[in-house]
Amino acid sequence: MSAVNKVLIVGGGIGGLCAAIALRRKGIEVDLIELKSEWTVYGVGIIQQSNVVREMARLGVLDGYLDAAYAFEDVAIYGPAGQQLARIPGQRLAGPEYPANVGISRLALHKVLSETALELGARVRLGLSVESLADQGDSVDVLFTDGSRGDYDLVVGADGLFSRVRHLLFGDSYTPRFTGQAVWRYNFPRAPQIDHLANYQSAEGNAGLVPLAGDLMYLFLTSHEPSNPWMDPATLAEQMRQRLQGFTGLIGELRDQISDSSQVVYKPMEVVFVDEPWYRGRVLLIGDAAHATTPHLGQGAGMAIEDAIVLSEELTGDGGVEQQLQRFMARRFERCKYISESSILAGDKEMQHDREFDRIGLVKQMLARTAEPI
Ligand SMILES: Cc1cc2nc3c(=O)[nH]c(=O)nc-3n(C[C@H](O)[C@H](O)[C@H](O)COP(=O)(O)OP(=O)(O)OC[C@H]3O[C@@H](n4cnc5c(N)ncnc54)[C@H](O)[C@@H]3O)c2cc1C
C-alpha cells in the first residue's frame, strides 16, 4: 500500500476538525465534509482535562483556545449539601506556564478549530455526506450524496454516534445503546466560588458546575430515566428542577432559578464501542464513531482529539497504510476502551445507588491513566 497524501474526513465535529488540523500540519491534503449545511454546534460547554490541554498544545492551537476558555486547576467532589469530599489538584501537562484544565463553550471551541482548519488549507464542504465507499486497494472511490465523486488514499469517519461510515464498514454490527441515564444542562452566570470543576454527588444522580468564562458556567445533572421517555420541551425546566430536589447548598439555590425550558439541554446517554480494529482497508473510524461513551469522566472529546493526533503521527511514520493503521490501533484501542468502560461503569453505579463505589478513586485513576503519553 502506498503512502497517504490525500484524506477525506467525514464529519466536522471536534474529532474531524482536529484530524484536519493535525493532518494539514503534516502536509497531507484534506477534504472535509459535514452533513449540516449550517456549520454550528449547540451552545453548551465542555470540560477539557489536562491530557486535552496537552494535545491542544501539540495541535498548535493552544493560545487561541485558552483565550476562548476558562482555565482552572482543581477538580473537587462534594456531597449533596455542598460539603467537600475530595479536592484533586490539576496536572499541568502542557507545561508549567499553562493551566491544568479548561472549560470552554462548544461554540467557542468550534470557532477556534474550524478557523484553524480553514487557515491551514482544509477544503470544507457543508451539507454533504457519503453515499458509498469503494475501496480499490490503493485508494478509495467515494460517491458523495450530491452525486459528485472523489478519490482518496484514506477516508476517516469522524461522523459521531450515528456514523454513516461505521454503517458502511460494519453494517448493523454496532448500534448505539441507551444506558438508562440522561444528562440535563443549564447555563448560569458564573458564581465566584466556581473557579474549579465542582462535582456534587447524591443518591439520585450527580450534578456539577463547570466554569466556561469569567461570566458563565453551566450546571449539569445526570438522572436515571429507565424508559427513555419523550420529554415535552415545554416542561423541561420543571422536570430538571424536580430531579435536583435532593440537593441543597449552591446547587439547591441554582435549581430554583431554572425557569426557561428553552434553555434546558436534555440528552439521553447513548454509547457504542467498536470492539475490533476501527478500520477496514483504507477506511478508518475515529472519535464517537468508534467509541462514544457517557460523559461521566468528561473524556469523550478528549479521546477524539487524541485519536486525531495519533493518526497524523502514524500516517507520516514508516510502512504502508495497513501497518500505519495497525500502529494507530495499538496506541488507541485499550486507552479508549478503558475510558469507555469506566465512564459507563460510573453511570451504572449511579443507577444502582451503590454507595460503596469509589467514584473518587476512579476519577484519580482516570487522571493518572490519561496523563500517560499517548
Ligand atoms: C451530554 C454530554 C456531555 C459531554 N461532555 C463532555 C466533556 O465535558 N468533555 C469531553 O471530553 N467530552 C464530552 N462529551 C463527549 C463529546 O461531546 C464527544 O465525545 C465528542 O463530541 C466526539 O466528537 P466527534 O467529532 O467524534 O463526534 P461529534 O462531535 O458527534 O461530531 C460528528 C460530526 O459529524 C457530522 N456528521 C454526522 N453524520 C454525518 C454524515 N453522515 N456525513 C457527514 N457528517 C456527518 C455531525 O453533524 C457532526 O458535526 C459529552 C457528551 C455528551 C453527550
Short mmCIF file of C-alpha atoms and ligand atoms in Angstrom, two decimals:
data_model
loop_
_atom_site.label_atom_id
_atom_site.label_comp_id
_atom_site.label_asym_id
_atom_site.label_seq_id
_atom_site.Cartn_x
_atom_site.Cartn_y
_atom_site.Cartn_z
CA MET A 1 0.00 0.00 0.00
CA SER A 2 1.31 3.45 -0.89
CA ALA A 3 1.67 6.39 1.46
CA VAL A 4 -1.22 8.64 2.39
CA ASN A 5 -1.19 12.05 0.72
CA LYS A 6 -4.89 12.85 0.39
CA VAL A 7 -7.54 12.19 3.04
CA LEU A 8 -11.31 12.60 3.17
CA ILE A 9 -12.67 13.36 6.65
CA VAL A 10 -16.38 12.71 7.07
CA GLY A 11 -17.74 14.88 9.89
CA GLY A 12 -16.76 18.36 11.03
CA GLY A 13 -17.16 17.92 14.79
CA ILE A 14 -14.34 18.05 17.34
CA GLY A 15 -12.62 14.86 16.14
CA GLY A 16 -12.90 15.65 12.42
CA LEU A 17 -11.65 19.21 12.84
CA CYS A 18 -8.70 18.15 15.00
CA ALA A 19 -7.83 15.47 12.43
CA ALA A 20 -7.98 18.11 9.67
CA ILE A 21 -5.63 20.39 11.62
CA ALA A 22 -3.20 17.63 12.58
CA LEU A 23 -3.05 16.20 9.04
CA ARG A 24 -2.65 19.61 7.39
CA ARG A 25 0.24 20.36 9.75
CA LYS A 26 1.92 17.22 8.38
CA GLY A 27 1.37 18.43 4.80
CA ILE A 28 -1.40 15.94 3.96
CA GLU A 29 -4.20 17.17 1.67
CA VAL A 30 -7.56 17.23 3.46
CA ASP A 31 -11.12 17.38 2.19
CA LEU A 32 -13.70 17.56 4.98
CA ILE A 33 -17.43 17.09 4.51
CA GLU A 34 -20.07 17.94 7.09
CA LEU A 35 -23.69 16.86 6.97
CA LYS A 36 -25.05 20.07 8.47
CA SER A 37 -25.46 22.85 5.95
CA GLU A 38 -25.06 25.43 8.71
CA TRP A 39 -21.81 24.64 10.46
CA THR A 40 -22.75 25.36 14.06
CA VAL A 41 -22.84 23.42 17.30
CA TYR A 42 -25.33 23.58 20.13
CA GLY A 43 -24.40 26.04 22.79
CA VAL A 44 -23.41 24.16 25.91
CA GLY A 45 -19.93 23.84 27.32
CA ILE A 46 -17.42 21.09 27.60
CA ILE A 47 -14.77 20.11 30.15
CA GLN A 48 -11.28 19.55 28.77
CA GLN A 49 -8.83 18.00 31.15
CA SER A 50 -5.06 18.05 31.39
CA ASN A 51 -4.43 15.49 28.63
CA VAL A 52 -6.58 17.55 26.25
CA VAL A 53 -4.80 20.81 27.10
CA ARG A 54 -1.52 18.99 26.33
CA GLU A 55 -2.84 17.80 22.95
CA MET A 56 -4.16 21.27 22.09
CA ALA A 57 -0.60 22.50 22.54
CA ARG A 58 0.67 19.78 20.18
CA LEU A 59 -2.08 20.71 17.72
CA GLY A 60 -0.70 24.25 17.73
CA VAL A 61 -3.96 25.94 18.79
CA LEU A 62 -3.35 26.42 22.49
CA ASP A 63 -3.20 30.22 22.67
CA GLY A 64 -6.42 30.85 20.70
CA TYR A 65 -8.08 28.03 22.59
CA LEU A 66 -7.11 29.38 26.02
CA ASP A 67 -8.28 32.87 25.03
CA ALA A 68 -11.72 31.39 24.39
CA ALA A 69 -11.80 29.20 27.51
CA TYR A 70 -11.90 29.40 31.30
CA ALA A 71 -8.71 27.95 32.72
CA PHE A 72 -8.80 26.18 36.08
CA GLU A 73 -6.71 23.86 38.21
CA ASP A 74 -8.60 21.62 40.62
CA VAL A 75 -11.45 19.15 40.45
CA ALA A 76 -13.50 19.00 43.66
CA ILE A 77 -16.09 16.46 44.71
CA TYR A 78 -18.84 17.49 47.13
CA GLY A 79 -21.77 15.84 48.87
CA PRO A 80 -25.37 16.87 48.01
CA ALA A 81 -25.35 19.73 50.54
CA GLY A 82 -22.04 21.06 49.27
CA GLN A 83 -19.67 19.52 51.87
CA GLN A 84 -16.27 18.86 50.24
CA LEU A 85 -15.35 15.17 49.98
CA ALA A 86 -12.18 15.47 47.91
CA ARG A 87 -10.10 18.01 46.04
CA ILE A 88 -7.88 16.70 43.28
CA PRO A 89 -5.12 19.09 42.21
CA GLY A 90 -4.72 19.71 38.48
CA GLN A 91 -1.76 18.42 36.47
CA ARG A 92 -0.12 20.97 34.18
CA LEU A 93 0.67 18.55 31.36
CA ALA A 94 1.08 21.23 28.66
CA GLY A 95 3.90 22.83 30.67
CA PRO A 96 4.19 24.86 33.88
CA GLU A 97 3.08 28.07 32.15
CA TYR A 98 -0.24 26.60 31.03
CA PRO A 99 -3.31 25.70 33.11
CA ALA A 100 -4.21 22.15 34.06
CA ASN A 101 -7.81 22.10 32.82
CA VAL A 102 -10.27 24.25 30.92
CA GLY A 103 -13.98 24.68 30.50
CA ILE A 104 -14.99 26.06 27.10
CA SER A 105 -18.27 26.69 25.30
CA ARG A 106 -18.74 24.27 22.42
CA LEU A 107 -19.38 27.20 20.12
CA ALA A 108 -16.07 28.85 21.07
CA LEU A 109 -14.19 25.57 20.64
CA HIS A 110 -15.78 25.03 17.23
CA LYS A 111 -14.77 28.55 16.16
CA VAL A 112 -11.11 28.04 17.14
CA LEU A 113 -10.90 24.62 15.48
CA SER A 114 -12.83 25.45 12.29
CA GLU A 115 -10.94 28.70 11.69
CA THR A 116 -7.61 26.94 12.19
CA ALA A 117 -8.54 24.06 9.86
CA LEU A 118 -9.58 26.51 7.13
CA GLU A 119 -6.47 28.68 7.59
CA LEU A 120 -4.31 25.57 7.20
CA GLY A 121 -5.98 24.79 3.87
CA ALA A 122 -8.51 22.06 4.67
CA ARG A 123 -11.18 22.14 1.94
CA VAL A 124 -14.57 22.07 3.65
CA ARG A 125 -17.90 21.27 2.02
CA LEU A 126 -21.12 21.58 4.02
CA GLY A 127 -24.48 19.86 3.65
CA LEU A 128 -22.80 16.77 2.26
CA SER A 129 -22.30 13.13 3.18
CA VAL A 130 -21.04 9.91 1.65
CA GLU A 131 -23.36 7.72 -0.39
CA SER A 132 -20.91 4.85 -0.89
CA LEU A 133 -17.25 3.95 -0.48
CA ALA A 134 -15.46 1.56 -2.85
CA ASP A 135 -12.05 0.52 -1.53
CA GLN A 136 -9.88 -0.19 -4.57
CA GLY A 137 -6.87 -1.42 -2.56
CA ASP A 138 -4.62 1.52 -3.37
CA SER A 139 -7.32 4.22 -2.99
CA VAL A 140 -10.97 4.71 -2.03
CA ASP A 141 -13.51 5.80 -4.63
CA VAL A 142 -16.10 7.96 -2.82
CA LEU A 143 -19.57 8.75 -4.13
CA PHE A 144 -20.95 11.82 -2.35
CA THR A 145 -24.64 12.46 -1.70
CA ASP A 146 -24.70 15.27 -4.29
CA GLY A 147 -23.62 12.79 -7.00
CA SER A 148 -20.01 14.02 -7.19
CA ARG A 149 -17.07 11.61 -6.76
CA GLY A 150 -13.59 11.74 -5.24
CA ASP A 151 -10.56 9.51 -4.95
CA TYR A 152 -8.69 9.34 -1.63
CA ASP A 153 -5.75 7.49 -0.07
CA LEU A 154 -7.70 7.25 3.20
CA VAL A 155 -11.24 8.00 4.39
CA VAL A 156 -11.66 8.94 8.06
CA GLY A 157 -15.14 8.55 9.52
CA ALA A 158 -15.41 11.20 12.25
CA ASP A 159 -19.18 11.34 11.94
CA GLY A 160 -20.15 10.68 15.53
CA LEU A 161 -22.50 8.36 17.39
CA PHE A 162 -24.77 7.56 14.42
CA SER A 163 -21.86 7.24 12.00
CA ARG A 164 -22.73 6.54 8.39
CA VAL A 165 -19.15 5.45 7.72
CA ARG A 166 -19.39 2.91 10.57
CA HIS A 167 -22.55 1.56 8.95
CA LEU A 168 -20.82 1.33 5.57
CA LEU A 169 -17.90 -0.59 7.17
CA PHE A 170 -19.62 -2.82 9.70
CA GLY A 171 -23.33 -2.86 8.73
CA ASP A 172 -25.54 -3.11 11.83
CA SER A 173 -22.92 -4.87 13.98
CA TYR A 174 -22.54 -1.78 16.15
CA THR A 175 -25.56 0.34 17.01
CA PRO A 176 -25.87 2.90 19.81
CA ARG A 177 -27.30 1.64 23.12
CA PHE A 178 -29.25 3.77 25.62
CA THR A 179 -27.61 3.34 29.04
CA GLY A 180 -30.65 4.23 31.18
CA GLN A 181 -29.47 7.72 32.08
CA ALA A 182 -29.84 11.20 30.67
CA VAL A 183 -27.97 14.50 31.12
CA TRP A 184 -29.57 17.88 31.82
CA ARG A 185 -27.70 21.15 31.34
CA TYR A 186 -28.42 24.81 32.03
CA ASN A 187 -26.23 27.93 31.80
CA PHE A 188 -25.85 30.43 34.65
CA PRO A 189 -23.72 33.49 35.39
CA ARG A 190 -20.57 32.08 36.99
CA ALA A 191 -20.65 32.07 40.80
CA PRO A 192 -17.34 33.44 42.13
CA GLN A 193 -16.55 30.25 44.07
CA ILE A 194 -16.85 28.15 40.87
CA ASP A 195 -13.25 28.65 39.79
CA HIS A 196 -12.75 24.87 39.52
CA LEU A 197 -14.76 21.88 38.33
CA ALA A 198 -17.26 21.13 41.09
CA ASN A 199 -18.95 17.72 41.17
CA TYR A 200 -21.82 17.10 43.60
CA GLN A 201 -22.85 13.52 44.39
CA SER A 202 -26.29 12.46 45.56
CA ALA A 203 -28.15 9.16 45.69
CA GLU A 204 -30.40 10.21 42.77
CA GLY A 205 -27.70 11.37 40.39
CA ASN A 206 -24.70 13.59 40.05
CA ALA A 207 -24.67 17.30 39.43
CA GLY A 208 -21.77 19.54 38.55
CA LEU A 209 -20.79 23.12 37.88
CA VAL A 210 -18.33 23.89 35.10
CA PRO A 211 -16.82 27.36 34.64
CA LEU A 212 -16.83 28.38 30.95
CA ALA A 213 -15.88 32.08 31.04
CA GLY A 214 -15.46 34.87 33.57
CA ASP A 215 -19.21 35.41 33.50
CA LEU A 216 -20.53 31.98 32.52
CA MET A 217 -20.82 28.48 33.97
CA TYR A 218 -23.13 25.56 33.37
CA LEU A 219 -24.88 23.17 35.65
CA PHE A 220 -25.18 19.53 34.61
CA LEU A 221 -27.18 16.74 36.16
CA THR A 222 -27.33 13.04 35.40
CA SER A 223 -30.63 11.25 36.05
CA HIS A 224 -32.00 7.71 35.78
CA GLU A 225 -34.65 7.57 33.04
CA PRO A 226 -35.22 3.82 32.62
CA SER A 227 -37.85 4.03 29.86
CA ASN A 228 -36.02 6.75 27.86
CA PRO A 229 -39.21 8.87 27.92
CA TRP A 230 -40.03 11.53 25.38
CA MET A 231 -39.77 14.87 27.18
CA ASP A 232 -42.24 17.62 26.40
CA PRO A 233 -39.96 20.60 25.64
CA ALA A 234 -42.30 22.96 27.48
CA THR A 235 -41.82 21.04 30.76
CA LEU A 236 -38.02 20.70 30.76
CA ALA A 237 -37.34 23.41 33.37
CA GLU A 238 -39.85 21.92 35.79
CA GLN A 239 -38.54 18.40 35.22
CA MET A 240 -34.94 19.46 35.73
CA ARG A 241 -35.89 21.20 38.98
CA GLN A 242 -37.68 18.05 40.17
CA ARG A 243 -34.62 15.91 39.54
CA LEU A 244 -32.47 18.31 41.56
CA GLN A 245 -34.66 18.04 44.68
CA GLY A 246 -32.05 16.02 46.58
CA PHE A 247 -29.53 18.90 46.54
CA THR A 248 -29.23 21.85 48.91
CA GLY A 249 -26.44 24.47 49.11
CA LEU A 250 -25.40 26.19 45.88
CA ILE A 251 -26.98 23.56 43.63
CA GLY A 252 -30.26 23.95 45.53
CA GLU A 253 -30.14 27.74 45.10
CA LEU A 254 -29.44 27.43 41.38
CA ARG A 255 -32.16 24.79 40.97
CA ASP A 256 -34.78 27.34 42.00
CA GLN A 257 -33.59 29.68 39.22
CA ILE A 258 -34.15 27.14 36.42
CA SER A 259 -37.17 28.70 34.77
CA ASP A 260 -36.72 28.79 30.99
CA SER A 261 -37.44 25.40 29.39
CA SER A 262 -35.99 26.59 26.07
CA GLN A 263 -32.58 26.90 27.76
CA VAL A 264 -32.57 23.38 29.21
CA VAL A 265 -30.48 20.98 27.13
CA TYR A 266 -31.65 17.41 27.69
CA LYS A 267 -29.83 14.40 26.25
CA PRO A 268 -30.31 10.66 26.78
CA MET A 269 -26.96 8.88 27.11
CA GLU A 270 -26.14 6.52 24.24
CA VAL A 271 -22.94 4.55 23.78
CA VAL A 272 -21.22 2.42 21.18
CA PHE A 273 -17.81 0.72 21.09
CA VAL A 274 -16.34 -0.94 18.02
CA ASP A 275 -14.70 -3.94 19.65
CA GLU A 276 -12.35 -4.80 16.79
CA PRO A 277 -9.94 -2.70 14.68
CA TRP A 278 -11.67 0.54 13.69
CA TYR A 279 -10.60 0.25 10.07
CA ARG A 280 -11.06 -1.93 7.06
CA GLY A 281 -8.64 -1.40 4.20
CA ARG A 282 -8.32 2.34 3.73
CA VAL A 283 -11.36 3.46 5.76
CA LEU A 284 -10.95 4.28 9.47
CA LEU A 285 -13.26 5.44 12.27
CA ILE A 286 -12.18 7.90 14.96
CA GLY A 287 -13.91 9.66 17.87
CA ASP A 288 -17.51 8.89 18.77
CA ALA A 289 -18.00 6.94 15.55
CA ALA A 290 -15.70 4.28 17.07
CA HIS A 291 -16.09 4.80 20.84
CA ALA A 292 -18.92 7.06 22.05
CA THR A 293 -19.30 6.82 25.80
CA THR A 294 -21.12 8.58 28.64
CA PRO A 295 -19.90 11.97 29.93
CA HIS A 296 -19.19 10.72 33.49
CA LEU A 297 -15.42 11.14 33.17
CA GLY A 298 -15.54 14.11 30.76
CA GLN A 299 -13.19 12.43 28.29
CA GLY A 300 -15.21 11.66 25.13
CA ALA A 301 -13.97 14.62 23.14
CA GLY A 302 -10.54 14.18 24.71
CA MET A 303 -10.30 10.71 23.19
CA ALA A 304 -11.44 12.04 19.77
CA ILE A 305 -8.73 14.72 19.90
CA GLU A 306 -6.06 12.20 20.88
CA ASP A 307 -7.19 9.91 18.02
CA ALA A 308 -6.63 12.80 15.58
CA ILE A 309 -3.09 13.49 16.78
CA VAL A 310 -2.03 9.85 16.85
CA LEU A 311 -3.43 9.36 13.34
CA SER A 312 -1.38 12.25 11.97
CA GLU A 313 1.76 10.84 13.61
CA GLU A 314 1.26 7.31 12.34
CA LEU A 315 0.32 8.34 8.78
CA THR A 316 3.62 10.14 8.48
CA GLY A 317 5.57 7.24 10.00
CA ASP A 318 7.14 4.22 8.31
CA GLY A 319 5.42 1.49 6.34
CA GLY A 320 2.27 1.21 4.31
CA VAL A 321 -1.28 2.12 5.31
CA GLU A 322 -2.03 -1.27 6.88
CA GLN A 323 0.99 -1.00 9.19
CA GLN A 324 0.26 2.65 9.96
CA LEU A 325 -3.34 1.88 10.93
CA GLN A 326 -2.25 -1.16 12.96
CA ARG A 327 0.11 1.09 14.93
CA PHE A 328 -2.71 3.65 15.33
CA MET A 329 -4.92 0.92 16.81
CA ALA A 330 -2.15 -0.30 19.12
CA ARG A 331 -1.91 3.20 20.61
CA ARG A 332 -5.64 3.91 20.79
CA PHE A 333 -7.70 0.78 21.42
CA GLU A 334 -7.03 -0.02 25.10
CA ARG A 335 -6.95 3.62 26.19
CA CYS A 336 -10.33 4.38 24.59
CA LYS A 337 -11.79 1.09 25.83
CA TYR A 338 -10.75 1.97 29.38
CA ILE A 339 -12.41 5.42 29.16
CA SER A 340 -15.49 3.96 27.53
CA GLU A 341 -15.97 1.16 30.07
CA SER A 342 -15.07 3.25 33.13
CA SER A 343 -17.49 6.02 32.14
CA ILE A 344 -20.31 3.51 31.62
CA LEU A 345 -19.44 1.83 34.95
CA ALA A 346 -19.73 5.16 36.80
CA GLY A 347 -23.22 5.63 35.32
CA ASP A 348 -24.26 2.05 36.16
CA LYS A 349 -23.17 2.57 39.77
CA GLU A 350 -25.23 5.76 39.97
CA MET A 351 -28.28 3.90 38.72
CA GLN A 352 -27.68 1.13 41.28
CA HIS A 353 -27.31 3.74 44.09
CA ASP A 354 -24.11 1.92 45.02
CA ARG A 355 -22.69 3.90 47.93
CA GLU A 356 -19.67 1.60 48.19
CA PHE A 357 -18.46 2.53 44.70
CA ASP A 358 -15.23 4.52 44.89
CA ARG A 359 -16.02 7.28 42.40
CA ILE A 360 -13.23 9.49 43.69
CA GLY A 361 -10.76 6.63 43.22
CA LEU A 362 -11.97 6.14 39.67
CA VAL A 363 -11.51 9.83 38.84
CA LYS A 364 -7.97 9.77 40.27
CA GLN A 365 -7.15 6.59 38.32
CA MET A 366 -8.53 8.12 35.10
CA LEU A 367 -6.45 11.28 35.59
CA ALA A 368 -3.33 9.18 36.14
CA ARG A 369 -4.00 7.00 33.08
CA THR A 370 -4.80 9.89 30.77
CA ALA A 371 -1.69 11.74 31.93
CA GLU A 372 0.40 8.94 30.43
CA PRO A 373 1.73 9.84 26.98
CA ILE A 374 -0.37 8.64 24.06
C1 LIG B 1 -24.06 15.42 27.48
C2 LIG B 1 -22.66 15.24 27.03
C3 LIG B 1 -21.63 15.89 27.68
C4 LIG B 1 -20.31 15.71 27.28
N1 LIG B 1 -19.31 16.35 27.95
C5 LIG B 1 -18.03 16.13 27.58
C6 LIG B 1 -16.97 16.78 28.27
O1 LIG B 1 -17.20 17.55 29.20
N2 LIG B 1 -15.70 16.53 27.86
C7 LIG B 1 -15.41 15.68 26.84
O2 LIG B 1 -14.23 15.49 26.50
N3 LIG B 1 -16.41 15.07 26.16
C8 LIG B 1 -17.69 15.27 26.50
N4 LIG B 1 -18.70 14.67 25.81
C9 LIG B 1 -18.36 13.81 24.66
C10 LIG B 1 -18.09 14.62 23.41
O3 LIG B 1 -19.15 15.52 23.15
C11 LIG B 1 -17.91 13.69 22.22
O4 LIG B 1 -17.07 12.63 22.58
C12 LIG B 1 -17.31 14.45 21.06
O5 LIG B 1 -18.19 15.45 20.62
C13 LIG B 1 -16.99 13.48 19.92
O6 LIG B 1 -16.52 14.20 18.82
P1 LIG B 1 -16.69 13.60 17.36
O7 LIG B 1 -16.09 14.62 16.45
O8 LIG B 1 -16.18 12.22 17.33
O9 LIG B 1 -18.25 13.49 17.12
P2 LIG B 1 -19.32 14.66 17.03
O10 LIG B 1 -18.99 15.76 17.95
O11 LIG B 1 -20.65 13.99 17.19
O12 LIG B 1 -19.19 15.21 15.54
C14 LIG B 1 -19.63 14.47 14.44
C15 LIG B 1 -19.84 15.43 13.28
O13 LIG B 1 -20.16 14.66 12.12
C16 LIG B 1 -21.28 15.22 11.47
N5 LIG B 1 -21.96 14.12 10.79
C17 LIG B 1 -22.78 13.18 11.31
N6 LIG B 1 -23.17 12.32 10.37
C18 LIG B 1 -22.57 12.71 9.21
C19 LIG B 1 -22.58 12.22 7.89
N7 LIG B 1 -23.29 11.13 7.56
N8 LIG B 1 -21.86 12.86 6.96
C20 LIG B 1 -21.12 13.97 7.27
N9 LIG B 1 -21.08 14.49 8.52
C21 LIG B 1 -21.79 13.86 9.47
C22 LIG B 1 -22.10 15.81 12.60
O14 LIG B 1 -23.00 16.79 12.11
C23 LIG B 1 -21.02 16.39 13.49
O15 LIG B 1 -20.64 17.69 13.09
C24 LIG B 1 -20.02 14.84 26.20
C25 LIG B 1 -21.04 14.19 25.52
C26 LIG B 1 -22.36 14.37 25.94
C27 LIG B 1 -23.45 13.65 25.20
#
